[in-house]
Amino acid sequence: MPIIEITSTELPELAPFTKLTEAQLRHAEDLAEGGLFIAESPKVIHVALNAGYQPVALLCERKHIEGDAAQIIERIGDIPVYTGNRELLASLTGYKLTRGVLCAMQRRTMPTVTEVCKDARRVVVIRGVVDTTNIGAIFRSAAALGINAVLLTPDSCDPLNRRSVRVSMGSVFLIPWTWIDFSLSELRDSGFKTAAMALCDNSISIDDPRLAAEQKLAIIMGTEGDGLPKEAIAEADYVVRIPMSHQVDSLNVAAAAAVAFWQLRIQ
């Protein structure tokens, strides 16, 4: 593979790393069919490669070519490897690189809800969560705690956002996910009962035995601030709360998701 020393910050080939926003990467059909995303750090890049994602270009600090990036370079085939010193790369990207390695990778065609949920028994629906850190943390917990698939409504953050990918430690590549409309009709058609996580007068405790007994359960998580909208709560088969102590009213959505995934896992 060609190793290219960066001599100009205006190289058009560097645009995926330097100039394109997350939205532009996602829709960069001229660069790769389906668009691109950026994976950051050697560990995350290896997880993406293991999951079959195709690399397009690598950007790494010069000292990592024979260090942290060496095994990646062996795996990625004949694609360009751009390199420079740490200060130059930080000036190019606008942030300090985690472990000094970035990889532009090709997105995949998104599967349908039916395909993602075909053999699933526990799924999470992320509704309107826009914080990239929370999305990454939810994916990491979902992969670790037995969730079979993640579904996101269109008003949620893209899981392949660079920060979401990094916070998830690559878990976004380990668990099936796709986008779903607000009606959730496809889930119900597949036999799922829905459990909306919300603090309401009619909510049941998360340790209610009826929840664990459900063969197929979709756990619905809402926004960081306002939670789920009233219509989403009204449509759910169950409204579920996590009991709180010391007058704490609620948990951060990522923390609440981890608790819910563990408690509502297939026993």
GROMACS .gro file of C-alpha atoms in nm:
model
  267
    1MET     CA    1   0.000   0.000   0.000
    2PRO     CA    2   0.127   0.353  -0.073
    3ILE     CA    3   0.247   0.550   0.231
    4ILE     CA    4   0.200   0.917   0.154
    5GLU     CA    5   0.375   1.188   0.354
    6ILE     CA    6   0.140   1.482   0.391
    7THR     CA    7   0.296   1.792   0.238
    8SER     CA    8  -0.014   2.007   0.206
    9THR     CA    9  -0.319   2.051   0.425
   10GLU     CA   10  -0.524   2.113   0.110
   11LEU     CA   11  -0.490   1.767  -0.045
   12PRO     CA   12  -0.841   1.680  -0.170
   13GLU     CA   13  -0.781   1.315  -0.082
   14LEU     CA   14  -0.773   1.414   0.285
   15ALA     CA   15  -1.124   1.562   0.276
   16PRO     CA   16  -1.290   1.267   0.460
   17PHE     CA   17  -1.056   1.329   0.754
   18THR     CA   18  -1.033   1.706   0.743
   19LYS     CA   19  -1.322   1.886   0.575
   20LEU     CA   20  -1.631   1.669   0.551
   21THR     CA   21  -1.887   1.688   0.830
   22GLU     CA   22  -2.050   1.375   0.968
   23ALA     CA   23  -2.354   1.441   0.749
   24GLN     CA   24  -2.136   1.491   0.441
   25LEU     CA   25  -1.947   1.170   0.511
   26ARG     CA   26  -2.274   0.982   0.545
   27HIS     CA   27  -2.392   1.102   0.205
   28ALA     CA   28  -2.056   1.101   0.024
   29GLU     CA   29  -2.175   0.875  -0.257
   30ASP     CA   30  -1.898   1.008  -0.484
   31LEU     CA   31  -1.636   0.870  -0.242
   32ALA     CA   32  -1.795   0.535  -0.160
   33GLU     CA   33  -2.127   0.367  -0.229
   34GLY     CA   34  -2.343   0.430   0.075
   35GLY     CA   35  -2.107   0.692   0.214
   36LEU     CA   36  -1.823   0.679   0.465
   37PHE     CA   37  -1.757   0.685   0.837
   38ILE     CA   38  -1.442   0.737   1.042
   39ALA     CA   39  -1.314   0.476   1.287
   40GLU     CA   40  -1.068   0.606   1.546
   41SER     CA   41  -0.798   0.416   1.738
   42PRO     CA   42  -0.632   0.084   1.649
   43LYS     CA   43  -0.861  -0.130   1.865
   44VAL     CA   44  -1.179   0.012   1.712
   45ILE     CA   45  -1.038  -0.018   1.359
   46HIS     CA   46  -0.952  -0.384   1.418
   47VAL     CA   47  -1.306  -0.452   1.543
   48ALA     CA   48  -1.449  -0.291   1.228
   49LEU     CA   49  -1.217  -0.492   1.004
   50ASN     CA   50  -1.307  -0.813   1.188
   51ALA     CA   51  -1.674  -0.732   1.125
   52GLY     CA   52  -1.605  -0.706   0.752
   53TYR     CA   53  -1.614  -0.328   0.700
   54GLN     CA   54  -1.408  -0.214   0.402
   55PRO     CA   55  -1.134   0.048   0.458
   56VAL     CA   56  -1.088   0.331   0.209
   57ALA     CA   57  -0.793   0.526   0.351
   58LEU     CA   58  -0.584   0.546   0.667
   59LEU     CA   59  -0.447   0.854   0.842
   60CYS     CA   60  -0.190   0.795   1.113
   61GLU     CA   61   0.083   0.961   1.306
   62ARG     CA   62   0.422   0.888   1.152
   63LYS     CA   63   0.557   0.703   1.457
   64HIS     CA   64   0.264   0.459   1.448
   65ILE     CA   65   0.344   0.320   1.101
   66GLU     CA   66   0.578   0.070   1.263
   67GLY     CA   67   0.391   0.077   1.595
   68ASP     CA   68   0.019   0.078   1.674
   69ALA     CA   69  -0.082   0.096   1.306
   70ALA     CA   70   0.151  -0.174   1.178
   71GLN     CA   71  -0.096  -0.463   1.204
   72ILE     CA   72  -0.372  -0.251   1.054
   73ILE     CA   73  -0.153  -0.161   0.757
   74GLU     CA   74  -0.087  -0.532   0.703
   75ARG     CA   75  -0.463  -0.597   0.685
   76ILE     CA   76  -0.599  -0.312   0.476
   77GLY     CA   77  -0.455  -0.401   0.137
   78ASP     CA   78  -0.370  -0.151  -0.135
   79ILE     CA   79  -0.526   0.166   0.000
   80PRO     CA   80  -0.349   0.497   0.071
   81VAL     CA   81  -0.190   0.553   0.411
   82TYR     CA   82  -0.147   0.924   0.486
   83THR     CA   83   0.100   1.021   0.754
   84GLY     CA   84   0.254   1.316   0.933
   85ASN     CA   85   0.356   1.429   1.279
   86ARG     CA   86   0.110   1.463   1.567
   87GLU     CA   87   0.086   1.841   1.550
   88LEU     CA   88   0.015   1.839   1.177
   89LEU     CA   89  -0.257   1.575   1.209
   90ALA     CA   90  -0.421   1.765   1.495
   91SER     CA   91  -0.422   2.080   1.282
   92LEU     CA   92  -0.576   1.886   0.994
   93THR     CA   93  -0.854   1.717   1.187
   94GLY     CA   94  -0.921   1.980   1.451
   95TYR     CA   95  -0.881   1.735   1.741
   96LYS     CA   96  -0.614   1.518   1.901
   97LEU     CA   97  -0.621   1.168   1.757
   98THR     CA   98  -0.682   0.882   1.999
   99ARG     CA   99  -0.372   0.662   1.964
  100GLY     CA  100  -0.287   0.856   1.647
  101VAL     CA  101  -0.482   0.649   1.390
  102LEU     CA  102  -0.797   0.717   1.186
  103CYS     CA  103  -0.950   0.498   0.917
  104ALA     CA  104  -1.210   0.604   0.662
  105MET     CA  105  -1.438   0.309   0.599
  106GLN     CA  106  -1.727   0.233   0.367
  107ARG     CA  107  -2.080   0.221   0.503
  108ARG     CA  108  -2.305  -0.072   0.430
  109THR     CA  109  -2.654  -0.083   0.288
  110MET     CA  110  -2.886  -0.074   0.586
  111PRO     CA  111  -3.085  -0.392   0.659
  112THR     CA  112  -3.459  -0.387   0.718
  113VAL     CA  113  -3.615  -0.406   1.064
  114THR     CA  114  -3.740  -0.755   0.981
  115GLU     CA  115  -3.391  -0.872   0.885
  116VAL     CA  116  -3.230  -0.728   1.199
  117CYS     CA  117  -3.495  -0.876   1.429
  118LYS     CA  118  -3.536  -1.212   1.257
  119ASP     CA  119  -3.393  -1.422   1.541
  120ALA     CA  120  -3.396  -1.156   1.813
  121ARG     CA  121  -3.572  -1.184   2.148
  122ARG     CA  122  -3.450  -0.866   2.312
  123VAL     CA  123  -3.410  -0.541   2.120
  124VAL     CA  124  -3.377  -0.177   2.216
  125VAL     CA  125  -3.549   0.111   2.038
  126ILE     CA  126  -3.359   0.439   2.075
  127ARG     CA  127  -3.602   0.723   2.024
  128GLY     CA  128  -3.469   1.076   1.977
  129VAL     CA  129  -3.135   1.031   2.156
  130VAL     CA  130  -2.896   1.278   1.992
  131ASP     CA  131  -2.597   1.282   2.225
  132THR     CA  132  -2.311   1.093   2.057
  133THR     CA  133  -2.160   0.978   2.386
  134ASN     CA  134  -2.491   0.831   2.504
  135ILE     CA  135  -2.543   0.651   2.173
  136GLY     CA  136  -2.197   0.494   2.196
  137ALA     CA  137  -2.250   0.393   2.559
  138ILE     CA  138  -2.590   0.240   2.485
  139PHE     CA  139  -2.442   0.030   2.204
  140ARG     CA  140  -2.160  -0.090   2.427
  141SER     CA  141  -2.405  -0.196   2.698
  142ALA     CA  142  -2.639  -0.356   2.444
  143ALA     CA  143  -2.360  -0.569   2.299
  144ALA     CA  144  -2.231  -0.668   2.643
  145LEU     CA  145  -2.563  -0.737   2.815
  146GLY     CA  146  -2.751  -0.960   2.574
  147ILE     CA  147  -2.947  -0.724   2.349
  148ASN     CA  148  -2.986  -0.884   2.007
  149ALA     CA  149  -3.048  -0.571   1.796
  150VAL     CA  150  -3.064  -0.192   1.815
  151LEU     CA  151  -3.328   0.013   1.633
  152LEU     CA  152  -3.313   0.391   1.607
  153THR     CA  153  -3.584   0.639   1.510
  154PRO     CA  154  -3.481   0.895   1.244
  155ASP     CA  155  -3.444   1.175   1.500
  156SER     CA  156  -3.163   0.988   1.678
  157CYS     CA  157  -2.788   1.030   1.636
  158ASP     CA  158  -2.610   0.823   1.372
  159PRO     CA  159  -2.430   0.533   1.547
  160LEU     CA  160  -2.143   0.564   1.297
  161ASN     CA  161  -2.066   0.915   1.411
  162ARG     CA  162  -1.692   0.920   1.491
  163ARG     CA  163  -1.740   0.987   1.863
  164SER     CA  164  -2.022   0.732   1.898
  165VAL     CA  165  -1.802   0.467   1.738
  166ARG     CA  166  -1.512   0.551   1.971
  167VAL     CA  167  -1.723   0.560   2.289
  168SER     CA  168  -1.879   0.225   2.195
  169MET     CA  169  -1.527   0.078   2.161
  170GLY     CA  170  -1.641  -0.066   1.830
  171SER     CA  171  -1.958  -0.224   1.968
  172VAL     CA  172  -2.154  -0.056   1.687
  173PHE     CA  173  -1.988  -0.316   1.461
  174LEU     CA  174  -2.078  -0.612   1.683
  175ILE     CA  175  -2.456  -0.584   1.715
  176PRO     CA  176  -2.711  -0.562   1.430
  177TRP     CA  177  -2.883  -0.223   1.399
  178THR     CA  178  -3.095  -0.021   1.163
  179TRP     CA  179  -3.343   0.268   1.145
  180ILE     CA  180  -3.711   0.229   1.231
  181ASP     CA  181  -4.011   0.458   1.191
  182PHE     CA  182  -4.202   0.594   1.489
  183SER     CA  183  -4.497   0.355   1.465
  184LEU     CA  184  -4.304   0.038   1.562
  185SER     CA  185  -4.561  -0.160   1.361
  186GLU     CA  186  -4.291  -0.384   1.216
  187LEU     CA  187  -4.188  -0.487   1.566
  188ARG     CA  188  -4.544  -0.573   1.666
  189ASP     CA  189  -4.590  -0.769   1.344
  190SER     CA  190  -4.285  -0.972   1.447
  191GLY     CA  191  -4.442  -1.058   1.783
  192PHE     CA  192  -4.263  -0.811   2.009
  193LYS     CA  193  -4.419  -0.655   2.316
  194THR     CA  194  -4.295  -0.306   2.393
  195ALA     CA  195  -4.169  -0.171   2.725
  196ALA     CA  196  -4.138   0.208   2.745
  197MET     CA  197  -3.890   0.326   3.006
  198ALA     CA  198  -4.068   0.619   3.174
  199LEU     CA  199  -4.166   0.759   3.513
  200CYS     CA  200  -4.547   0.750   3.510
  201ASP     CA  201  -4.826   0.682   3.756
  202ASN     CA  202  -4.911   0.359   3.574
  203SER     CA  203  -4.553   0.232   3.542
  204ILE     CA  204  -4.444  -0.103   3.680
  205SER     CA  205  -4.112  -0.183   3.841
  206ILE     CA  206  -3.840  -0.316   3.615
  207ASP     CA  207  -3.825  -0.635   3.822
  208ASP     CA  208  -4.192  -0.718   3.756
  209PRO     CA  209  -4.197  -1.090   3.660
  210ARG     CA  210  -4.430  -1.024   3.366
  211LEU     CA  211  -4.146  -0.851   3.182
  212ALA     CA  212  -3.897  -1.135   3.221
  213ALA     CA  213  -4.162  -1.380   3.104
  214GLU     CA  214  -4.206  -1.210   2.765
  215GLN     CA  215  -4.056  -1.415   2.484
  216LYS     CA  216  -3.993  -1.107   2.269
  217LEU     CA  217  -3.946  -0.767   2.428
  218ALA     CA  218  -3.852  -0.430   2.280
  219ILE     CA  219  -3.714  -0.182   2.534
  220ILE     CA  220  -3.786   0.178   2.432
  221MET     CA  221  -3.546   0.447   2.554
  222GLY     CA  222  -3.616   0.820   2.522
  223THR     CA  223  -3.423   1.143   2.503
  224GLU     CA  224  -3.170   1.257   2.758
  225GLY     CA  225  -3.382   1.545   2.888
  226ASP     CA  226  -3.752   1.498   2.822
  227GLY     CA  227  -3.772   1.121   2.799
  228LEU     CA  228  -4.032   0.957   2.578
  229PRO     CA  229  -4.321   1.155   2.427
  230LYS     CA  230  -4.669   1.088   2.562
  231GLU     CA  231  -4.785   0.908   2.249
  232ALA     CA  232  -4.494   0.662   2.268
  233ILE     CA  233  -4.577   0.586   2.630
  234ALA     CA  234  -4.948   0.546   2.554
  235GLU     CA  235  -4.880   0.299   2.272
  236ALA     CA  236  -4.650   0.074   2.477
  237ASP     CA  237  -4.761  -0.260   2.618
  238TYR     CA  238  -4.575  -0.183   2.942
  239VAL     CA  239  -4.451   0.136   3.103
  240VAL     CA  240  -4.148   0.054   3.314
  241ARG     CA  241  -3.958   0.242   3.583
  242ILE     CA  242  -3.630   0.182   3.761
  243PRO     CA  243  -3.689   0.230   4.137
  244MET     CA  244  -3.483   0.521   4.273
  245SER     CA  245  -3.338   0.605   4.614
  246HIS     CA  246  -3.224   0.922   4.792
  247GLN     CA  247  -3.478   1.138   4.605
  248VAL     CA  248  -3.299   1.089   4.273
  249ASP     CA  249  -3.567   1.117   4.005
  250SER     CA  250  -3.396   0.942   3.713
  251LEU     CA  251  -3.075   0.815   3.556
  252ASN     CA  252  -2.888   0.929   3.249
  253VAL     CA  253  -3.028   0.743   2.946
  254ALA     CA  254  -2.708   0.543   2.895
  255ALA     CA  255  -2.701   0.434   3.261
  256ALA     CA  256  -3.073   0.353   3.256
  257ALA     CA  257  -3.025   0.147   2.941
  258ALA     CA  258  -2.753  -0.063   3.103
  259VAL     CA  259  -2.974  -0.135   3.405
  260ALA     CA  260  -3.269  -0.223   3.181
  261PHE     CA  261  -3.064  -0.451   2.955
  262TRP     CA  262  -2.932  -0.650   3.250
  263GLN     CA  263  -3.262  -0.680   3.433
  264LEU     CA  264  -3.472  -0.762   3.123
  265ARG     CA  265  -3.225  -1.000   2.958
  266ILE     CA  266  -3.329  -1.350   2.863
  267GLN     CA  267  -3.292  -1.546   3.186
   0.00000   0.00000   0.00000
